XYZ file of C-alpha atoms in Angstrom:
728
model
C 0.059 -0.022 -0.144
C 1.020 3.547 -0.535
C 1.596 5.492 2.424
C -0.503 8.318 2.268
C 1.347 12.208 2.489
C 2.276 13.248 5.964
C -0.617 16.300 6.005
C -3.399 13.317 5.446
C -1.071 11.054 8.130
C -1.496 14.058 10.799
C -5.399 14.764 9.802
C -5.832 11.274 10.766
C -3.445 10.649 13.662
C -4.700 10.267 17.301
C -3.280 12.901 18.534
C -5.031 15.204 16.297
C -8.553 13.697 17.125
C -7.958 14.087 20.657
C -7.296 17.510 20.773
C -10.068 18.538 18.928
C -12.478 16.431 20.668
C -10.993 18.288 24.257
C -11.355 21.569 22.217
C -15.058 20.778 21.297
C -15.506 19.885 24.986
C -14.276 23.089 26.167
C -13.693 26.186 24.116
C -15.926 24.519 21.296
C -18.886 24.742 23.451
C -18.299 28.402 24.001
C -18.396 29.141 19.923
C -21.473 27.146 19.984
C -22.889 28.896 22.262
C -21.953 32.523 20.783
C -23.017 31.378 17.110
C -26.306 30.484 18.537
C -26.952 34.237 20.287
C -25.781 35.612 17.118
C -28.597 33.603 15.227
C -31.449 33.738 17.691
C -30.934 37.531 18.173
C -30.347 38.639 14.705
C -33.898 36.447 13.595
C -35.530 37.588 16.204
C -34.738 41.386 15.171
C -35.826 40.612 11.660
C -39.070 39.338 12.882
C -39.685 42.250 15.309
C -38.631 45.000 12.544
C -40.680 42.878 9.763
C -44.086 42.491 12.668
C -43.432 46.159 12.964
C -43.321 46.016 16.982
C -42.693 49.362 18.612
C -39.208 48.401 20.312
C -37.553 45.517 18.350
C -34.893 45.883 20.945
C -36.256 44.778 23.827
C -37.102 41.638 21.762
C -33.637 41.461 21.207
C -32.306 42.011 24.690
C -34.567 39.105 26.073
C -32.301 36.851 23.720
C -29.044 37.869 24.982
C -30.746 37.429 28.548
C -32.649 34.032 28.472
C -29.632 32.367 26.160
C -27.944 29.893 27.979
C -25.591 26.942 27.287
C -27.748 24.525 27.471
C -30.842 23.998 26.286
C -33.275 23.466 29.559
C -31.327 26.383 31.140
C -32.885 28.268 28.188
C -36.891 26.778 28.433
C -36.557 27.522 32.453
C -35.453 31.068 31.996
C -37.683 31.992 29.495
C -40.619 30.334 31.570
C -39.459 32.210 34.532
C -39.266 35.016 32.362
C -42.733 35.089 31.093
C -44.050 35.114 34.675
C -41.844 37.651 35.864
C -42.803 39.580 32.707
C -46.616 39.641 33.240
C -46.539 40.090 36.938
C -44.704 43.294 36.472
C -46.896 44.528 33.438
C -49.901 43.801 35.740
C -48.432 45.542 38.235
C -47.156 48.514 36.321
C -50.838 49.054 35.080
C -52.451 48.907 38.525
C -50.049 52.022 39.637
C -50.437 53.821 36.676
C -54.115 53.105 37.179
C -53.725 54.780 41.036
C -51.055 57.453 40.782
C -51.365 58.448 37.315
C -51.332 61.941 38.467
C -49.187 61.918 41.461
C -45.449 60.825 40.221
C -44.464 60.774 43.897
C -46.653 58.089 44.739
C -45.880 56.063 41.864
C -42.271 56.278 42.554
C -42.851 55.652 46.062
C -45.063 52.540 45.316
C -42.447 51.381 42.424
C -40.037 51.161 44.697
C -41.483 48.943 47.532
C -42.167 46.737 44.384
C -39.273 46.704 43.118
C -38.026 46.264 46.869
C -40.118 43.107 47.451
C -39.068 41.513 44.218
C -35.622 41.933 44.810
C -36.334 40.511 48.207
C -37.479 37.445 46.524
C -34.947 37.367 43.951
C -32.687 37.116 46.650
C -34.592 34.714 48.941
C -35.300 32.136 45.757
C -33.128 30.113 44.012
C -31.794 28.915 40.604
C -34.113 30.821 37.523
C -37.237 31.248 40.004
C -35.116 34.566 41.112
C -35.135 35.732 37.919
C -38.828 35.614 37.795
C -38.853 37.583 40.452
C -36.061 40.152 39.211
C -38.818 40.363 36.074
C -41.702 41.117 38.113
C -39.553 43.964 39.646
C -37.598 45.891 36.918
C -40.496 45.270 34.026
C -43.002 47.498 36.043
C -39.994 50.114 36.070
C -39.362 49.643 32.635
C -42.723 50.071 31.224
C -44.244 52.302 34.119
C -41.818 55.232 34.057
C -41.936 55.757 30.725
C -45.904 55.430 30.412
C -45.682 58.331 33.517
C -45.972 60.861 30.611
C -48.822 59.359 28.751
C -50.715 57.478 31.638
C -53.324 56.549 28.737
C -51.066 54.402 26.568
C -49.669 51.888 29.479
C -51.975 49.256 28.986
C -50.698 48.955 25.392
C -47.338 49.669 26.376
C -47.669 46.621 28.490
C -49.257 44.739 25.951
C -46.812 45.293 23.515
C -44.051 44.713 25.868
C -45.074 41.064 26.434
C -45.342 40.470 22.939
C -41.568 41.589 22.012
C -40.667 38.981 25.303
C -42.575 36.453 23.628
C -40.984 36.629 20.384
C -37.480 36.628 21.884
C -38.677 33.544 24.029
C -39.985 31.518 20.985
C -36.696 32.364 18.993
C -34.173 31.732 21.739
C -35.845 28.603 22.885
C -36.503 26.947 19.291
C -32.252 27.932 18.195
C -31.298 26.238 21.363
C -33.214 23.137 21.176
C -33.047 22.679 17.378
C -29.270 23.670 16.264
C -26.730 21.495 17.950
C -28.367 21.156 20.844
C -26.494 20.735 24.544
C -28.738 19.588 27.383
C -28.877 19.826 30.957
C -30.334 15.807 30.980
C -27.093 15.130 29.365
C -24.826 16.997 31.796
C -26.764 16.115 34.890
C -26.193 12.326 33.927
C -22.316 13.161 33.513
C -22.250 14.519 36.778
C -24.312 11.558 38.463
C -22.102 9.425 36.643
C -18.991 10.835 37.832
C -19.780 12.279 40.794
C -20.164 8.667 42.750
C -16.409 7.589 41.889
C -14.840 10.918 42.958
C -16.862 9.919 46.142
C -15.601 6.120 46.498
C -12.289 7.309 46.180
C -12.635 9.624 48.993
C -13.928 6.997 50.966
C -11.494 4.406 50.420
C -8.930 6.876 50.994
C -10.369 7.967 54.491
C -11.017 3.931 55.374
C -7.306 3.597 55.281
C -6.624 6.702 56.703
C -4.574 8.171 53.658
C -6.736 11.536 53.686
C -5.185 14.724 54.665
C -7.165 17.295 56.831
C -6.867 19.939 53.696
C -8.124 17.567 50.927
C -10.835 16.527 53.518
C -12.311 19.688 53.751
C -11.769 20.858 50.212
C -13.426 17.004 49.500
C -16.378 18.441 51.305
C -17.041 21.768 49.873
C -17.090 20.216 46.424
C -19.599 17.968 47.506
C -21.822 20.569 49.219
C -21.433 22.347 45.605
C -22.490 19.648 43.743
C -25.370 18.599 45.613
C -26.628 22.320 45.595
C -26.082 22.772 41.515
C -27.506 19.167 40.756
C -30.815 20.174 42.442
C -30.457 23.491 40.322
C -29.790 20.954 36.986
C -32.992 18.530 38.296
C -35.257 21.616 38.017
C -34.082 22.610 34.757
C -34.188 18.958 33.574
C -38.164 18.674 33.924
C -38.336 21.715 31.092
C -36.471 19.673 28.650
C -36.427 15.977 28.792
C -39.929 13.726 29.272
C -37.170 10.876 29.988
C -35.845 12.899 32.938
C -39.210 14.170 33.822
C -40.360 10.823 34.883
C -37.429 9.839 36.782
C -37.638 13.680 38.429
C -38.556 11.739 42.246
C -35.779 9.142 41.941
C -33.510 12.181 41.012
C -34.394 14.226 43.998
C -34.287 11.544 46.273
C -30.602 10.484 44.577
C -29.775 13.811 45.624
C -30.974 13.595 48.954
C -29.223 9.941 49.500
C -25.691 11.482 48.540
C -26.324 14.129 51.231
C -26.992 11.379 53.559
C -23.936 9.483 52.569
C -21.337 12.223 52.563
C -22.437 13.132 56.221
C -22.553 9.194 57.767
C -19.109 9.181 56.034
C -17.959 12.216 57.582
C -19.552 11.903 60.955
C -17.497 8.185 60.835
C -13.931 9.732 59.727
C -13.936 12.401 62.053
C -14.636 9.825 64.740
C -11.696 7.810 63.397
C -9.577 10.955 63.238
C -10.652 11.684 66.901
C -9.335 8.171 67.847
C -6.023 8.711 66.152
C -5.400 12.162 67.789
C -5.787 10.891 70.968
C -3.465 7.825 70.570
C -6.107 4.839 70.465
C -4.244 3.192 67.992
C -5.635 -0.163 69.518
C -8.810 0.673 69.180
C -8.714 1.682 65.673
C -6.919 -1.320 65.389
C -10.004 -3.427 66.497
C -12.338 -1.546 64.268
C -9.922 -1.415 61.318
C -10.979 -5.172 59.737
C -14.292 -4.223 59.395
C -13.529 -0.736 57.364
C -10.916 -2.540 55.165
C -13.798 -5.310 54.057
C -15.463 -1.864 52.510
C -12.717 -0.665 51.576
C -12.231 -3.424 49.027
C -15.860 -2.815 48.014
C -15.576 0.051 46.578
C -12.152 -0.154 45.006
C -13.511 -1.743 41.736
C -15.829 1.398 41.887
C -13.446 3.904 42.604
C -12.122 6.412 39.995
C -14.497 5.909 37.300
C -18.265 6.918 36.356
C -21.216 5.059 38.002
C -23.701 3.500 35.460
C -26.926 2.231 36.398
C -25.601 -1.529 35.997
C -22.397 -0.431 37.837
C -24.817 0.923 40.086
C -26.982 -2.721 40.584
C -23.364 -4.352 40.810
C -22.928 -2.168 43.793
C -26.247 -2.506 45.437
C -25.617 -5.978 45.531
C -21.961 -6.474 46.726
C -23.283 -3.838 49.681
C -26.140 -5.694 50.284
C -23.556 -9.000 50.860
C -21.237 -6.800 52.893
C -24.454 -5.670 55.579
C -26.141 -8.626 55.710
C -22.653 -10.370 57.050
C -21.887 -7.555 59.278
C -23.102 -8.041 62.433
C -21.766 -11.218 62.913
C -18.485 -9.679 62.040
C -18.815 -7.154 64.600
C -19.465 -9.868 67.008
C -16.404 -11.771 66.093
C -14.398 -8.857 66.381
C -15.858 -7.717 69.388
C -14.520 -10.723 70.946
C -11.355 -10.462 70.017
C -10.880 -6.727 71.472
C -12.844 -8.096 74.602
C -9.524 -10.003 75.321
C -7.827 -7.144 75.391
C -10.048 -5.932 78.486
C -11.034 -2.421 77.155
C -12.406 0.347 79.277
C -16.235 1.206 79.125
C -14.834 4.261 77.243
C -12.952 2.183 74.213
C -15.893 -0.393 74.314
C -18.387 2.775 73.699
C -16.067 3.955 70.800
C -15.528 0.412 69.358
C -19.605 -0.047 69.396
C -20.139 3.853 67.831
C -17.914 3.411 65.402
C -19.462 0.139 63.920
C -22.936 1.940 64.525
C -21.825 4.599 62.250
C -20.629 2.163 59.840
C -23.670 0.282 59.615
C -26.056 3.556 59.079
C -23.163 4.879 56.411
C -23.349 1.089 54.668
C -27.648 0.987 55.000
C -27.494 4.949 53.307
C -25.111 3.830 50.433
C -27.061 0.305 49.733
C -30.170 2.904 49.567
C -28.336 5.192 47.021
C -27.203 2.750 45.164
C -30.587 0.735 44.748
C -32.063 4.406 43.467
C -28.866 4.886 40.883
C -29.546 1.705 39.466
C -33.750 2.131 39.498
C -32.499 5.127 36.684
C -32.088 2.480 33.708
C -36.285 1.737 34.342
C -38.935 3.942 33.291
C -41.104 3.068 36.044
C -40.173 2.343 39.902
C -41.194 2.649 43.311
C -38.295 4.998 44.353
C -40.099 7.110 42.127
C -42.476 7.480 45.310
C -40.244 10.438 47.377
C -41.848 13.496 49.227
C -38.753 14.729 50.818
C -37.622 17.323 48.019
C -34.317 19.413 48.307
C -35.500 22.299 51.131
C -33.037 25.860 50.232
C -32.534 27.697 53.702
C -31.772 31.433 53.107
C -31.517 33.925 55.470
C -34.540 36.097 55.430
C -31.975 39.208 56.612
C -30.199 38.296 53.523
C -33.500 38.832 51.755
C -34.270 41.694 53.697
C -31.130 43.958 52.990
C -31.796 42.998 49.412
C -34.844 44.608 49.531
C -34.343 47.450 51.455
C -31.088 48.329 49.341
C -33.514 48.142 46.268
C -35.815 50.948 47.609
C -33.399 52.688 48.791
C -31.858 53.345 45.220
C -35.448 54.213 43.763
C -36.426 56.197 46.130
C -33.006 58.357 46.053
C -32.810 58.020 42.182
C -36.671 58.866 41.639
C -36.265 61.412 43.885
C -33.759 63.648 42.369
C -35.875 62.632 38.428
C -38.434 64.993 40.067
C -36.399 67.269 41.879
C -34.209 68.062 38.674
C -36.528 67.544 35.846
C -33.924 65.860 34.565
C -34.800 64.297 30.822
C -32.848 61.277 30.981
C -33.646 60.815 35.028
C -36.600 58.312 33.814
C -33.845 56.332 32.358
C -31.544 56.452 34.963
C -34.179 55.406 37.571
C -35.405 52.426 35.251
C -31.657 50.755 34.678
C -31.122 51.143 38.082
C -34.355 49.416 39.099
C -32.846 46.357 36.523
C -29.347 46.688 37.728
C -30.361 46.083 41.776
C -32.344 43.128 40.564
C -30.142 41.426 38.076
C -26.691 41.796 40.637
C -29.466 40.532 43.621
C -28.888 37.018 43.201
C -24.860 37.353 43.175
C -22.534 37.114 45.511
C -21.632 40.241 44.903
C -23.924 43.056 43.904
C -20.901 45.439 44.538
C -18.669 43.963 42.135
C -21.515 42.818 39.329
C -23.403 46.084 39.079
C -19.820 47.679 38.413
C -19.207 45.410 36.065
C -22.120 46.052 34.325
C -21.184 49.889 34.431
C -18.174 48.800 32.732
C -19.882 46.963 29.882
C -22.493 49.702 29.434
C -19.673 52.306 29.124
C -17.876 50.041 26.470
C -21.157 50.011 24.881
C -21.549 53.759 24.692
C -18.311 54.111 23.343
C -18.824 51.661 20.608
C -22.801 52.438 20.219
C -21.908 56.174 19.486
C -19.575 55.344 16.679
C -21.675 53.209 15.226
C -25.394 54.867 15.510
C -24.061 57.991 14.371
C -20.948 57.377 11.710
C -22.034 53.712 10.517
C -25.928 53.005 10.571
C -26.575 56.203 8.439
C -24.522 55.079 5.669
C -25.415 51.303 5.291
C -28.296 49.630 3.509
C -30.344 46.758 4.515
C -30.881 44.009 7.524
C -27.824 41.987 6.098
C -25.514 45.252 6.394
C -27.083 45.852 9.786
C -25.895 42.383 11.201
C -22.497 42.628 9.977
C -22.208 45.724 12.005
C -23.982 44.162 14.985
C -21.984 40.959 15.075
C -18.577 41.963 16.653
C -20.081 43.357 19.454
C -22.365 40.793 19.975
C -19.688 38.242 19.775
C -17.649 39.917 22.354
C -20.328 40.432 24.657
C -21.521 36.934 24.648
C -17.948 35.587 24.710
C -17.587 37.601 28.188
C -20.905 36.323 29.417
C -19.174 32.820 29.122
C -16.223 33.664 31.514
C -17.343 33.967 35.053
C -15.174 36.553 35.981
C -16.887 39.070 33.139
C -20.204 38.114 33.346
C -21.229 41.234 34.469
C -18.978 43.577 32.021
C -20.800 40.675 28.831
C -24.357 41.316 30.402
C -23.854 45.113 30.420
C -22.618 45.462 26.854
C -24.905 42.983 25.495
C -28.084 44.439 27.091
C -27.273 48.400 27.202
C -25.397 48.612 23.922
C -28.857 47.355 22.771
C -31.147 49.208 24.854
C -29.218 52.343 23.348
C -27.648 51.866 19.924
C -29.608 49.271 18.126
C -32.161 51.170 15.817
C -35.861 50.976 15.899
C -37.657 50.669 12.488
C -38.389 54.438 13.234
C -34.682 55.696 13.912
C -34.019 59.166 15.382
C -30.313 60.332 15.334
C -30.005 62.710 18.524
C -26.865 62.664 19.655
C -27.778 64.720 23.067
C -30.573 62.260 23.770
C -27.917 59.560 23.227
C -25.348 60.910 25.158
C -27.300 62.178 27.619
C -29.153 58.277 27.957
C -25.813 56.412 28.178
C -24.816 59.021 31.090
C -27.718 58.403 33.129
C -27.604 54.554 33.181
C -23.929 54.612 33.955
C -24.796 56.957 36.860
C -27.587 54.335 37.747
C -25.230 51.224 37.881
C -22.618 53.256 39.651
C -25.085 54.326 42.399
C -26.296 50.522 42.418
C -22.668 49.521 42.953
C -22.028 51.989 45.559
C -25.407 50.971 47.495
C -24.265 47.592 47.437
C -20.682 48.482 49.111
C -22.686 50.519 51.963
C -25.520 49.797 52.708
C -25.739 46.210 54.288
C -23.649 44.866 51.922
C -24.419 40.614 51.440
C -20.351 40.058 51.482
C -19.776 41.907 54.791
C -19.165 40.442 58.723
C -22.465 40.861 59.883
C -23.955 38.534 57.099
C -21.435 35.791 58.267
C -22.372 35.982 61.774
C -26.153 36.061 60.687
C -25.306 32.755 58.699
C -23.744 31.147 61.282
C -26.296 31.762 63.331
C -28.603 30.107 61.197
C -26.246 27.462 60.773
C -26.455 26.768 64.180
C -29.849 26.913 64.708
C -29.933 23.755 62.133
C -29.418 21.742 65.552
C -32.613 23.773 67.032
C -34.718 22.107 63.701
C -33.360 18.780 64.079
C -34.654 18.594 68.250
C -37.800 20.289 67.386
C -39.126 20.190 64.002
C -41.706 17.386 62.453
C -39.599 14.027 62.397
C -41.077 13.109 58.917
C -38.980 14.055 56.235
C -36.542 15.536 58.921
C -33.319 14.193 57.707
C -33.630 15.011 54.229
C -34.642 18.569 55.105
C -31.838 19.080 57.636
C -29.540 17.871 55.182
C -30.494 20.353 52.771
C -31.194 22.962 54.925
C -27.193 23.061 56.594
C -25.497 22.339 53.534
C -27.450 25.221 51.205
C -26.530 27.560 54.294
C -23.053 26.793 54.387
C -22.870 26.970 50.701
C -24.233 30.605 50.981
C -22.180 31.607 53.223
C -18.791 30.098 51.612
C -19.552 31.787 48.703
C -20.341 35.345 50.584
C -16.628 34.960 52.359
C -14.855 34.233 49.215
C -11.623 36.005 49.769
C -11.402 34.925 53.156
C -10.482 31.816 54.381
C -10.301 31.818 58.068
C -14.002 32.841 57.869
C -14.543 29.846 55.772
C -12.932 27.423 57.670
C -14.884 28.421 60.795
C -17.550 27.901 58.488
C -16.896 24.538 57.390
C -16.123 23.436 60.935
C -19.767 24.713 62.130
C -20.771 23.079 59.598
C -19.169 19.572 60.798
C -20.545 19.390 64.256
C -23.595 20.975 63.018
C -24.145 18.114 60.758
C -22.442 14.956 63.527
C -24.750 16.263 66.290
C -27.949 17.276 64.225
C -27.880 13.510 62.499
C -27.252 11.721 65.988
C -30.146 13.670 67.630
C -32.278 13.028 64.259
C -31.140 8.816 65.035
C -31.876 9.325 68.664
C -35.646 10.289 67.718
C -36.058 8.009 64.993
C -34.782 4.924 67.740
C -37.079 6.077 70.203
C -40.268 6.383 67.515
C -39.984 2.834 66.921
C -39.518 1.351 70.118
C -41.580 -1.690 71.004
C -44.202 -1.501 73.384
C -42.417 -2.748 76.639
C -41.456 -0.873 80.257
C -38.009 -0.346 79.704
C -38.867 2.097 76.356
C -41.834 4.220 78.535
C -41.851 7.603 78.313
C -41.644 8.044 81.971
C -38.111 6.003 81.724
C -35.187 8.072 83.410
C -33.223 7.807 80.598
C -35.907 9.044 78.233
C -36.278 12.131 80.615
C -32.275 12.542 79.906
C -32.521 12.324 76.824
C -34.953 15.478 77.109
C -32.723 17.359 79.184
C -29.757 17.011 76.735
C -31.894 18.197 73.873
C -32.862 21.505 75.873
C -28.831 22.073 76.832
C -28.179 21.627 73.197
C -30.586 24.181 72.772
C -28.910 26.690 74.721
C -25.828 25.509 73.515
C -26.269 25.890 69.961
C -27.843 29.213 70.195
C -25.294 30.742 72.423
C -21.934 28.566 72.316
C -20.253 29.457 75.511
C -18.441 27.917 78.472
C -21.104 27.409 80.748
C -23.091 26.174 78.295
C -20.886 23.944 76.749
C -20.382 22.521 80.382
C -23.798 21.726 80.883
C -24.394 20.184 77.553
C -21.789 17.756 78.669
C -22.936 17.306 82.115
C -26.300 16.159 80.035
C -24.908 13.885 78.017
C -22.747 11.882 80.422
C -25.985 11.731 82.626
C -28.458 10.584 79.632
C -25.319 8.113 79.084
C -25.442 6.554 82.608
C -28.978 6.581 82.956
C -28.883 4.335 79.408
C -26.468 1.808 80.738
C -28.443 1.199 84.383
C -31.257 0.451 82.019
C -32.088 -3.102 81.208
C -34.300 -4.357 78.478
C -35.126 -7.941 77.424
C -33.261 -8.240 73.860
C -29.428 -9.242 73.529
C -26.998 -6.511 73.764
C -25.824 -6.400 70.187
C -26.109 -3.340 67.953
C -28.589 -4.831 65.409
C -30.854 -6.070 68.415
C -30.306 -3.317 71.359
C -32.323 -0.293 70.763
C -30.593 1.064 73.817
C -27.097 0.035 72.570
C -27.514 1.759 69.478
C -29.151 5.139 71.699
C -25.725 4.768 73.952
C -23.636 4.748 70.786
C -25.005 8.006 69.168
C -25.294 9.570 72.800
C -21.564 9.089 73.415
C -20.922 10.134 69.775
C -22.558 13.392 70.600
C -20.124 13.882 73.166
C -17.272 13.059 71.124
C -18.419 15.768 69.017
C -18.640 18.285 71.575
C -15.403 17.614 72.548
C -13.596 17.034 69.036
C -10.138 19.349 69.631
C -10.993 20.558 65.342
C -14.104 21.798 66.596
C -15.171 25.885 67.184
C -16.842 24.558 70.247
C -12.891 23.241 71.367
C -12.565 27.330 72.433
C -15.418 27.066 75.117
C -13.782 23.121 76.529
C -11.751 23.160 79.622
C -8.398 21.701 78.629
C -9.060 18.393 80.941
C -12.203 17.949 78.929
C -10.251 17.802 75.448
C -7.939 14.913 76.866
C -11.263 12.923 77.200
C -12.844 12.860 74.046
C -13.286 9.463 73.637
């Protein structure tokens, strides 16, 4: 055979193909997204002009706002944008009808409405927040111009709904029909890859190979993935009926993943405390059971977990779980030959109780994952959804900030009668809404101001030196394309997303021509000055008025995080474990993001999360054990051990609401008393951890005690030095 020429050999080489696919999965996705933004924007603009809509630019701006790399995200954002637009338009018509003759009352009512919507945007999650944003600034963007002509307010609202609907329609069609990137595919990939990473994390921990820094970093990653996957799940129901039929199982899978990470963290922390107290003989007695589980997970570590793999994992875990009680009894018999102390026996039993619960939850997770292969499955029945938890203080701060900005700028407009004052006010309403859901509104608003300034400079050149000389829609597209490409590229980079949004949205607001174009440089310059001023005021307000990344909010979120222990003690037991997990992790995810650049604060928050999850889960397990106790005098409500547990619960509430040395001492005394009361109670069943309820209760009480005395816990600052020496 004649050898191929060198260029053809390179074309067919493995390196070239591997490099191309690597590019396609990274930068290639970005350029596909940019191409789709261009196509959707020009299609929308052409249709809006052909249909002679009053403001074609509004339809085009809708494309820039709702367009996302994945089609499911476009569907979800479009849905909530449409609902928000309807709500904002309805409110605007109502305010105009009530206060058309009184500008001051109209602006005051509008400021309150925008503040409520901004607080809602901060409180909600995912694209629901965007619906609140739209409800707020739609009322401003339609209502303020309509003040001059109140009789046209209703038709202005109708035209805006039609323009936005056109932008939504074009965006969804282009996103779904041309090189679609689906959220469901991203979710499947995330689910398949996540367990392999977790299995490797577990095997390293079971063998004592994990480092503290890597352990904390992995937990932060798992928290972010749990919150992110919940967002993906809420999006996939819009685009994929295959995933919609599995919505309950996907929610259950995310809840079970959070549970297994918490279970393993509790076991890992107990083992680390034993190693730190030089109790290697206790660790050695526990180690064989840990090694058996590590060997089961070795075959799944660092690799994708498909549904058939999950079925194999479920079978292996079921076999391991069935043999674990007998294995524990044999290991305990060997351990007792060393005549261990009561505390050492408690450590042994607690470790294996935690291990059994971890394996049980892991088995449940594997079963749910394997069930995704079926269109219908009994595990689809799941009524314990992810429960986000946002601080009302953070939401209220955002609302107050937004209302204050609109009152100040609206008052300035009324006092000065500046013709572009309405533009400044409505752009500020849009900016404060768009930046409300971000961790740093000040930075977002400032970036948008920079993007708007860049759009003003480019727009001035195009509006007054290029547009008058071109003829026809194709040439208009050629002139607009470089700006759209630049803005879309910037929005695809997280560090410059504000600049990209400012360039795309506000270049279109001020520089994209309408069907009847008016060339007025004075109005153009005034409007852009007003836009930039409005954004800079939003940035200044974000830095001065209750800034969300300041110390007060970290402290507030830390209090809310500690308050989850109170929630675990007092909330209704049904669905408590999953809601406790999701609320705690969501709070930590928020606080961790707001404390970006403050590693000491982040580390302290993470350690509070560990102790809250450990103590909270142990309390929930204690409540579950008491809820299913058989009818027997040893388990009666009046028994001293049950009364002691209730006293302990009240002591823990005081401790986590107000951590200090005296409350910690009271809590430890209450836990010790509960342990002694349980130990002094006889029960009619064999004293094995799989048959004795009181043995399991004592193990969880002991675990609570070791968590409170953990030298790595934030509570260690309040402990007496002699207490830390007896953490186990």
